[in-house]
Coordinates of C-alpha atoms in Angstrom, one line a residue:
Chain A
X1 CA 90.4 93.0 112.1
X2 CA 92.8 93.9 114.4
X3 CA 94.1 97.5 115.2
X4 CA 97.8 98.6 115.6
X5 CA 99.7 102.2 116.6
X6 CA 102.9 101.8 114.9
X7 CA 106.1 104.0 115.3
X8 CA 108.6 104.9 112.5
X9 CA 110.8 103.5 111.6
X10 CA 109.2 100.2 111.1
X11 CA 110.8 96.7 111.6
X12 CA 109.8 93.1 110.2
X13 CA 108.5 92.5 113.8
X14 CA 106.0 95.5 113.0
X15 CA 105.1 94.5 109.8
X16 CA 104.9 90.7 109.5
X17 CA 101.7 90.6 112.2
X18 CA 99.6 93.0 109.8
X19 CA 96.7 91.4 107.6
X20 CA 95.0 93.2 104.6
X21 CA 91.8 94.9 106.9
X22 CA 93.6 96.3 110.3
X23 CA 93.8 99.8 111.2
X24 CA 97.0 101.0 111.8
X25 CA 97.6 104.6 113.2
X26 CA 101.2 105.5 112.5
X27 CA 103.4 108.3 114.6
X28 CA 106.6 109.5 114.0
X29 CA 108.5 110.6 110.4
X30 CA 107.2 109.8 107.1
X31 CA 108.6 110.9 103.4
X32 CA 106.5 112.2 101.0
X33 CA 107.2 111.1 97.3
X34 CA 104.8 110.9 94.3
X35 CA 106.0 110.1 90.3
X36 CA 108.6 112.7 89.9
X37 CA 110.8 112.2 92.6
X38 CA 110.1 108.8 92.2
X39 CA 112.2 109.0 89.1
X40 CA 114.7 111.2 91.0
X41 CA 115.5 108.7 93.1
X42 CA 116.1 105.9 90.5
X43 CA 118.7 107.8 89.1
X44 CA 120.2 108.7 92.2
X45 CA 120.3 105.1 93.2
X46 CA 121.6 103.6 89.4
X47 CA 124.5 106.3 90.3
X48 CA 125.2 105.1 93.5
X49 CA 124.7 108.6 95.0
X50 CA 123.4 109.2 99.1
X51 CA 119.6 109.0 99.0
X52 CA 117.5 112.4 100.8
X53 CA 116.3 109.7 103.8
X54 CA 117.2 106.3 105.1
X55 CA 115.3 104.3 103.5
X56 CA 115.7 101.2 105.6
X57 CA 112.9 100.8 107.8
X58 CA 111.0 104.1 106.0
X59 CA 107.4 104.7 105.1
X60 CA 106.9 106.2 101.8
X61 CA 103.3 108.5 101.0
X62 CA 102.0 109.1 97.8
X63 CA 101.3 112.9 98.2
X64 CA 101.5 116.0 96.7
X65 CA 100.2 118.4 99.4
X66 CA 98.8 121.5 98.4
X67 CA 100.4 125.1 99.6
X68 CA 100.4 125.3 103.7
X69 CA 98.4 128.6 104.5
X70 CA 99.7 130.6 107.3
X71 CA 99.2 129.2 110.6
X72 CA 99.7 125.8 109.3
X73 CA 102.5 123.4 108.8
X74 CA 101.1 121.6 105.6
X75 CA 97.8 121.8 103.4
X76 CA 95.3 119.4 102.4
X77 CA 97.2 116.2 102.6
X78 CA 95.5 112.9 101.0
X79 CA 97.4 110.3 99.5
X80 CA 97.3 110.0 95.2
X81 CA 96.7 107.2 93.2
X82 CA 99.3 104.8 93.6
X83 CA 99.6 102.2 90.4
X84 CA 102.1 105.0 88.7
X85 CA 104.4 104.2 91.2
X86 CA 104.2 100.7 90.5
X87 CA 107.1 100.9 88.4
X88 CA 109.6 101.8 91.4
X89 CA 108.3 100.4 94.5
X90 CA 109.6 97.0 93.8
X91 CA 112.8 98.0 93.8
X92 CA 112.6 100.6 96.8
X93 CA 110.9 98.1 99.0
X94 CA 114.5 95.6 98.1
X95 CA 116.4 98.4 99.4
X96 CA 114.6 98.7 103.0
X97 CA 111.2 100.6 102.7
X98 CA 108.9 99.1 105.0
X99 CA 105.6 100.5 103.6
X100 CA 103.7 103.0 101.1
X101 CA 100.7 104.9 101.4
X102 CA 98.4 105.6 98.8
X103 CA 94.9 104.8 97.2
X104 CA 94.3 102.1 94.6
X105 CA 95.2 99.0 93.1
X106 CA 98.8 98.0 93.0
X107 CA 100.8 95.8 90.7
X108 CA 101.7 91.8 90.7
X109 CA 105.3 92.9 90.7
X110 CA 104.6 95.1 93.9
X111 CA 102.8 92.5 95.9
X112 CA 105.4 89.5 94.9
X113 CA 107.8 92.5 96.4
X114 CA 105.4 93.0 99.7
X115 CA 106.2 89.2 100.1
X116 CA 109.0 89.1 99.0
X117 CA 110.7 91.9 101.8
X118 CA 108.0 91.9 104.6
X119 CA 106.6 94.8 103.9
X120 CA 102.9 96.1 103.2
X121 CA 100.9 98.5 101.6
X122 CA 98.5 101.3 103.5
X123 CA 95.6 102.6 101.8
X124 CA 94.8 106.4 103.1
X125 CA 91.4 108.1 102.2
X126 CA 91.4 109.2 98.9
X127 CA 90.0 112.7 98.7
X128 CA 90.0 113.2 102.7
X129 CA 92.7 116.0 102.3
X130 CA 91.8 118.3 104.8
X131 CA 91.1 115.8 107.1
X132 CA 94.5 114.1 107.4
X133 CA 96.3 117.3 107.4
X134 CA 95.3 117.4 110.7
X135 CA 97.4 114.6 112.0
X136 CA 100.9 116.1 110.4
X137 CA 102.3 117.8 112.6
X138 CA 105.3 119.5 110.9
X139 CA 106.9 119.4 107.3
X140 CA 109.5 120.4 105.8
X141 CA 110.7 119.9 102.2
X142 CA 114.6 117.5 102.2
X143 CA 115.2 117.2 98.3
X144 CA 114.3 118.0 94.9
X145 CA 112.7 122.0 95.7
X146 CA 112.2 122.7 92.3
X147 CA 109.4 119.8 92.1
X148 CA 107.0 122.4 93.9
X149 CA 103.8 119.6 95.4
X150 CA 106.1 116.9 94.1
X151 CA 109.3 117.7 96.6
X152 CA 110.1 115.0 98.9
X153 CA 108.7 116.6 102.3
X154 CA 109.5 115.1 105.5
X155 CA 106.4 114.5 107.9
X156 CA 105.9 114.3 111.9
X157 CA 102.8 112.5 112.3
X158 CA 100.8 111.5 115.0
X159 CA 98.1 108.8 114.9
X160 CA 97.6 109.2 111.3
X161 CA 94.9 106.7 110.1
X162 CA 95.3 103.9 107.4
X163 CA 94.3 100.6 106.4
X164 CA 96.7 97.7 105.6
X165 CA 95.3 97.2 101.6
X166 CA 98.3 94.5 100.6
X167 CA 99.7 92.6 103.3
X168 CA 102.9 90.6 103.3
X169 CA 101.4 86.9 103.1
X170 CA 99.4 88.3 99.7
X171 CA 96.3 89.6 101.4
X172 CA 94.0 91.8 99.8
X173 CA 91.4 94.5 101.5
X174 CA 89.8 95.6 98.2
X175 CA 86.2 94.0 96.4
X176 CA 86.4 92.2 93.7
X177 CA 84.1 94.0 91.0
X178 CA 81.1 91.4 90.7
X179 CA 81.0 91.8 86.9
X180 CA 78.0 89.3 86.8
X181 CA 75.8 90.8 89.0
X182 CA 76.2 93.8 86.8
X183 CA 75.8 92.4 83.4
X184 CA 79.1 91.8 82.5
X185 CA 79.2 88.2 82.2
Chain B
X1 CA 73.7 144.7 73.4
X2 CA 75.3 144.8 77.2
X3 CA 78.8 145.7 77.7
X4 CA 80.5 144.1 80.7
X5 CA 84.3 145.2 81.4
X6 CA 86.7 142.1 81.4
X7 CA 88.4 143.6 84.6
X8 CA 84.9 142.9 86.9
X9 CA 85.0 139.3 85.5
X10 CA 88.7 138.4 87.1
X11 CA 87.6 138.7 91.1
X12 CA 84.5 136.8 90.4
X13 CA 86.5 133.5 88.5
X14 CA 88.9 134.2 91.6
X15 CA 86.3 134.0 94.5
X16 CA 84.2 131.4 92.7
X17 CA 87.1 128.9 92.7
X18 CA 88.3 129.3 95.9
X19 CA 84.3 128.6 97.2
X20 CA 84.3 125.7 95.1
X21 CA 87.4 124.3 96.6
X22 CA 86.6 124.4 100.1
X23 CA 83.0 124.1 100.2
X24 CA 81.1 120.5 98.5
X25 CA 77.9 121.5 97.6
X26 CA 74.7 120.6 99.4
X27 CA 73.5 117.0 97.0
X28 CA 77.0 116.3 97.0
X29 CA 76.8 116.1 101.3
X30 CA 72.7 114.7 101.1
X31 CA 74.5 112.2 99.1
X32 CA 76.8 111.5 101.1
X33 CA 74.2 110.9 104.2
X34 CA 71.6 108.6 102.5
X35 CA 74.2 106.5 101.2
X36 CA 76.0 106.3 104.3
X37 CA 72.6 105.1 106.2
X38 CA 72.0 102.8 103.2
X39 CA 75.3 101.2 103.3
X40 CA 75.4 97.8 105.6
X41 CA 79.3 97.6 105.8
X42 CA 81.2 99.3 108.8
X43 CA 83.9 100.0 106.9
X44 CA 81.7 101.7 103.6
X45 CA 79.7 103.9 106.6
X46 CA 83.0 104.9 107.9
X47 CA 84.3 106.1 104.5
X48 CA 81.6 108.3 104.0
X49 CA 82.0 109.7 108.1
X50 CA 85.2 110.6 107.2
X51 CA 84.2 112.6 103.9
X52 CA 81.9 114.5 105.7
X53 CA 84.2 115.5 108.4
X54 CA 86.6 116.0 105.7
X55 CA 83.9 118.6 104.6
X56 CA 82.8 120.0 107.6
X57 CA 87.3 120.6 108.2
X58 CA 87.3 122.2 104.9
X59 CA 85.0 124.7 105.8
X60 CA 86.2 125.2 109.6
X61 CA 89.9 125.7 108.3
X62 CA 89.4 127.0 104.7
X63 CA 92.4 123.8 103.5
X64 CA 90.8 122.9 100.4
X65 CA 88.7 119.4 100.1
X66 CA 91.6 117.2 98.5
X67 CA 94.9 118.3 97.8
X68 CA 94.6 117.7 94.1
X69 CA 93.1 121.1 93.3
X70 CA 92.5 120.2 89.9
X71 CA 93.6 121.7 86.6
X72 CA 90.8 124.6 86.1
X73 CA 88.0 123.3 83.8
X74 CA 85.5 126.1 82.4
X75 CA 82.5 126.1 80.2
X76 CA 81.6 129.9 79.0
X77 CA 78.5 130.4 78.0
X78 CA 78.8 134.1 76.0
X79 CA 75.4 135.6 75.2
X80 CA 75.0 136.8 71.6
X81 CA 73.9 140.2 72.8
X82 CA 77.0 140.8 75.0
X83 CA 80.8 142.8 74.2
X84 CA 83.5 142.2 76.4
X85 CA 85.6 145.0 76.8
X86 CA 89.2 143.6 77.0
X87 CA 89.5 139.5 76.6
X88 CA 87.4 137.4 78.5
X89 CA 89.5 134.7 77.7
X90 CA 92.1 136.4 79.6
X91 CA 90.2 137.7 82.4
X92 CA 88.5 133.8 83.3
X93 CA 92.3 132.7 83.2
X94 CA 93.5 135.8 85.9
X95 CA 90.9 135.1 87.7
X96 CA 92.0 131.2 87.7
X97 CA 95.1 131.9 88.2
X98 CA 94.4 134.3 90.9
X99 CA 91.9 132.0 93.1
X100 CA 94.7 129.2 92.9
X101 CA 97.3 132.0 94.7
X102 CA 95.4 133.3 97.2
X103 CA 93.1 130.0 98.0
X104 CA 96.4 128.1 98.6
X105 CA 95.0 125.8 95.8
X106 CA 97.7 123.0 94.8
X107 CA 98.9 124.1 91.2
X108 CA 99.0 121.0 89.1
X109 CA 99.5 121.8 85.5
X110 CA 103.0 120.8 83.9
X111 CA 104.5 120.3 80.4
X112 CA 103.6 116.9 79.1
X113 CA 107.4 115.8 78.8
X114 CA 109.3 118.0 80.6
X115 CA 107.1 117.4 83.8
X116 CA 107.9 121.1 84.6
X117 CA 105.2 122.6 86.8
X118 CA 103.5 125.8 84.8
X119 CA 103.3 127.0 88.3
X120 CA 100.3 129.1 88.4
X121 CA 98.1 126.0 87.3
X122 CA 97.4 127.5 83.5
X123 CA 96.4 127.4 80.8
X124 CA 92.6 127.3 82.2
X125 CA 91.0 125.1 80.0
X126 CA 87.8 126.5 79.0
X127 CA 85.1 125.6 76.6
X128 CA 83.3 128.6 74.8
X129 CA 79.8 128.6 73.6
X130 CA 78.0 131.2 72.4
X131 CA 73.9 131.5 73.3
X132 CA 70.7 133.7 73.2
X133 CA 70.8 136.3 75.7
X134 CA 72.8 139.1 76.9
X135 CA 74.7 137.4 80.0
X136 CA 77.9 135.4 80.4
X137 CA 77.0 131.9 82.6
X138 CA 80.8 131.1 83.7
X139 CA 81.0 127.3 85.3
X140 CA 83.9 126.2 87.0
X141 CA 84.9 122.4 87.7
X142 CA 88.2 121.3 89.9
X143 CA 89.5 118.1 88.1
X144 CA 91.5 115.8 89.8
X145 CA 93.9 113.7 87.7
X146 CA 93.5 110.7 89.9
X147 CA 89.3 109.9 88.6
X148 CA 90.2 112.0 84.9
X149 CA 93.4 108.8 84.3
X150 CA 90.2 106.4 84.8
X151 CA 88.6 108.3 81.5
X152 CA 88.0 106.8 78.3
X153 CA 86.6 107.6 75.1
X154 CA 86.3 105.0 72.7
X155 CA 84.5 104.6 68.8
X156 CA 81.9 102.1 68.6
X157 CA 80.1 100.9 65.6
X158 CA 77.0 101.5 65.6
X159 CA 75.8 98.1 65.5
X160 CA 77.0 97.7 69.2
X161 CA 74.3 100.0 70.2
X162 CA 73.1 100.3 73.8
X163 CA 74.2 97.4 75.0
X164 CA 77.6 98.5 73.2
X165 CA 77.6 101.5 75.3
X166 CA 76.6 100.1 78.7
X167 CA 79.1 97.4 78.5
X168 CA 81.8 100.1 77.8
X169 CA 80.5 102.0 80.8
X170 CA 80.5 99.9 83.1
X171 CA 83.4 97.8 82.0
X172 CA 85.5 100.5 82.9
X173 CA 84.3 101.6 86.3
X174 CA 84.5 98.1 86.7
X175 CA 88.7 98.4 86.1
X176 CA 89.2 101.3 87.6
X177 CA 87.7 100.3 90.6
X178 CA 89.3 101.7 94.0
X179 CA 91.3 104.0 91.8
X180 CA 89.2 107.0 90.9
X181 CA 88.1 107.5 94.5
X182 CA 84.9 105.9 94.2
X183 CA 82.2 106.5 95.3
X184 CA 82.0 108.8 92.0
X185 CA 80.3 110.7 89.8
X186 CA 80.1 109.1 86.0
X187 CA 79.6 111.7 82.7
X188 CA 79.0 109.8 79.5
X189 CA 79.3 111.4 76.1
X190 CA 77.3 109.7 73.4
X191 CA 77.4 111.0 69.9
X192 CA 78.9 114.0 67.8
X193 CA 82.8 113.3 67.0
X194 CA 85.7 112.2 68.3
X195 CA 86.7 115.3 70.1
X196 CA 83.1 116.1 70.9
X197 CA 81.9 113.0 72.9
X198 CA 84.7 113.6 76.0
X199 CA 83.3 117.3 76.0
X200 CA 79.9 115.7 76.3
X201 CA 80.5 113.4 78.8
X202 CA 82.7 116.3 80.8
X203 CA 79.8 119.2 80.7
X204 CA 77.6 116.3 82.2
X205 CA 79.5 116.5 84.9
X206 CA 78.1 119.9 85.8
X207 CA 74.7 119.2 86.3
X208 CA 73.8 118.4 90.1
X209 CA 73.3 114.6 91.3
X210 CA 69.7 114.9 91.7
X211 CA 68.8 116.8 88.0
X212 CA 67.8 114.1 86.0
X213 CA 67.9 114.4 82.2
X214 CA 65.2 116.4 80.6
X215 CA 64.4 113.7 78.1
X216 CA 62.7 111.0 80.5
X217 CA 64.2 108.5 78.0
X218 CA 68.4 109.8 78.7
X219 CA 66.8 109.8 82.2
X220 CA 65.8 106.0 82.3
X221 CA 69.0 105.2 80.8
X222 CA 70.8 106.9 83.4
X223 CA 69.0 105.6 86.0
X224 CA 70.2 102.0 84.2
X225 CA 73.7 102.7 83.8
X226 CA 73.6 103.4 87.8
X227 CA 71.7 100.3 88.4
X228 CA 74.4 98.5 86.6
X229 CA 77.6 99.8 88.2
X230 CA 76.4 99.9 91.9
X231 CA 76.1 96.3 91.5
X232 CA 79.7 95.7 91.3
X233 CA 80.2 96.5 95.0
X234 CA 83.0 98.0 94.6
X235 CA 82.0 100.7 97.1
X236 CA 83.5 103.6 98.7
X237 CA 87.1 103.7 98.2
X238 CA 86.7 100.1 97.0
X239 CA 86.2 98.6 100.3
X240 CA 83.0 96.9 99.1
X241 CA 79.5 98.3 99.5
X242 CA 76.3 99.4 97.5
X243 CA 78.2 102.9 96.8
X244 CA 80.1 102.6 93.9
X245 CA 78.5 105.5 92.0
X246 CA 76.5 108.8 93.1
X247 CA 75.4 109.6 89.8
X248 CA 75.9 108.8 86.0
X249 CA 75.0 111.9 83.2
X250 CA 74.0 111.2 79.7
X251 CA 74.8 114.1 77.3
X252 CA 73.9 113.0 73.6
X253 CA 74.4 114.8 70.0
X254 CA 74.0 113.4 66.4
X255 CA 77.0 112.0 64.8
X256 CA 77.8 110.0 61.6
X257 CA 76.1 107.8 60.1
X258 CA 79.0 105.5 60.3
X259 CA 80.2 106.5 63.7
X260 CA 79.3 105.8 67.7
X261 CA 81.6 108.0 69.7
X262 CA 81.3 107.1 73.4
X263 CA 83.1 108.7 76.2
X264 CA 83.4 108.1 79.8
X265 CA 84.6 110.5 82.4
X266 CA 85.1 110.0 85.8
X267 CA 84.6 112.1 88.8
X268 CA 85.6 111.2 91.7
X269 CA 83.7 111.9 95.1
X270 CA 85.3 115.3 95.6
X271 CA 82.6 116.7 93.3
X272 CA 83.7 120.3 93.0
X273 CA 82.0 122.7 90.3
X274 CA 80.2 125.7 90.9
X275 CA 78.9 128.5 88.1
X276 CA 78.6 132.6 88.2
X277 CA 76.2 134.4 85.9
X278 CA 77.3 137.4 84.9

């Protein structure tokens, strides 16, 4: 497993080497974006309007942050589950995006996409909130206010840690549940 | 009986939350220890280093553990010799709302088809019972949509039985698997109806990972259901590993004759719940 620092935006050259188990610490801008402005940016896209960020090239994270306290540019900062954004990323990924960030099992649709437009899929620690917060180091909210935690929010990381879960030859980090050894079959 | 003024109740919801959302308790971390010396694979060990820093961050910085805050889930116990001056319904819920505001606590409730954020993360939900005594017991549990989506309730016939039930269980921590945030915490509701079996399996989730069942027989079949599911390997974060669960609850009640509710909810690793007695 081999371990990368990557810098935004990405290219295919940055992507193609990257095999479901590296680490990959990532600086530069990210762009939050969970289920609503998911859906925000469908129809933005079906009426051919500008999107909030360039998406060619971009890394997407599945977060809603909670409020930043005083002091601090964002709050706890972990990535949600990401199979409710299944229904978008194919189509996002055709359009440029590089890479998502998130927790959890994706789709067939969105790994035929991974292949399909050299891109991959990062897993972040679910739950680890607090912890990643502390490699953002600015954000500020670009579209869709009103969505409170679910505003798209752009990020200035530095080294932030992830894993590559889906890579773009079909790889895959996570265990296979071994429903014999526990009685299943 | 004992009068206790809803007013005195609101700052103690409000600070109780706030603790609960930066601080895991103590088996929660023990926990999180053994099972990281247990664990042979780098990558499991390093998933539980990180959730311990994450802890140990929490508490340095006062961000809360995860930034899914949870909606605000309450079990009041009301003592049969107590009166509430004012509502106590409303003072748990200003309190909730409170400890959200001034904890910097991700508000996450919305209208089911609107998606329109409520803003101040109500309603609270809150389960009320009513018991001997003359105090109010007030528990307070943070849960994340991520591990409550993984939930399940299901009717069984009761032919299916144990076996019935532990196949269900594990079944579905089986297809959830890196999705709740494993390594988690598993509440079981056997029994009662249809609506009571989730509330079941959720108050199980308040008891601490190393209080075993009164009844040594729920307690064995705890202990089996654990067993069971740690042998998928899914393990933390589904990485792979022995850690796929911390803990599994049994909460049973009667139920029909013709009936076998079973539900399954999830925690994930983020076990936040604390309780005041008031």
């Amino acid at each position: 497993m081999a371990e990368y620092t990557l810098t935004t935006p990405l290219t295919d050259a940055d992507v193609a080497p990257l095999r479901a188990g590296d680490v990959v610490f990532i600086t530069g801008t990210i762009y939050t974006a969970r289920d609503a402005a998911h859906k925000r940016l469908m129809a933005l896209i079906d009426e051919g309007q500008p999107l909030p960020f360039e998406l060619q090239g971009s890394i997407v994270y599945y977060v809603g942050p909670s409020p930043a306290p005083p002091g601090r540019p964002i709050g706890a900062a972990g990535p949600t589950t990401s199979y409710r954004m299944d229904t978008y990323a194919p189509r996002l990924h055709a359009l440029g995006q590089k890479a998502s960030i998130g927790k959890g099992k994706r789709s067939d649709a969105v790994k035929a996409a991974l292949k399909e437009h050299t891109a991959v899929y990062f897993g972040a620690t679910g739950g680890a909130g607090a912890l990643l917060s502390k490699c953002i180091t600015a954000a500020r909210i670009i579209a869709f206010d009103d969505l409170g935690p679910e505003a798209i929010r752009e990020l200035t990381v530095e080294n932030f840690p992830v894993l590559v879960i889906n890579d773009s030859v079909g790889g895959e980090l996570y265990a296979v549940p071994d429903r014999k050894a526990a009685g299943l079959e | 009986m004992r009068t206790i003024k809803a007013a005195d109740i609101v700052p103690k919801v409000a600070e109780m939350i706030r603790h609960a959302s930066i601080h895991l308790p103590d088996d929660v971390k023990r926990a999180f220890k053994d099972c990281m010396a247990a664990e042979d694979s780098p990558a499991a060990k390093e998933i539980f280093r990180q959730l311990l820093e994450n802890s140990d961050m929490a508490e340095a910085t006062g961000l809360p553990l995860c930034q899914d805050c949870g909606l605000a889930v309450f079990f009041v116990d009301v003592g049969e010799d107590v009166v509430v001056q004012g509502s106590l319904k409303d003072a748990v819920t200003r309190g909730m709302v409170l400890g959200y505001q001034e904890g910097f606590l991700r508000k996450s409730s919305c209208d089911p088809m609107t998606r329109a954020n409520t803003g101040d993360n109500t309603p609270a939900i809150i389960h009320f019972d009513f018991v001997p005594g003359d105090r109010i017991r007030i528990a307070f549990m943070a849960k994340g949509g991520g591990s409550e989506n993984m939930s399940r309730v299901t009717m069984l016939s009761p032919a299916q039985g144990w076996e019935g039930i532990k196949r269900f269980v594990v079944e579905r921590v089986a297809e959830a698997g890196p999705n709740p945030c494993p390594p988690t915490m598993i509440g079981v509701g056997i029994g009662g109806t249809f609506e009571r079996a989730p509330i079941l399996a959720k108050r199980s989730l308040m008891r601490h990972l190393d209080e075993k069942h009164p009844d040594p027989k729920i307690a064995a079949l705890e202990d089996e259901l654990l067993t069971a599911i740690n042998k998928l390997g899914i393990g933390p974060m589904g990485l792979g590993g022995k850690t796929t669960c911390l803990g599994v609850k049994i909460e049973m009640a009667p139920c029909h004759l013709a009936s076998l509710p079973l539900a399954v909810n999830v925690q994930c690793h983020s076990i936040r719940h604390e309780e005041v007695v008031i």
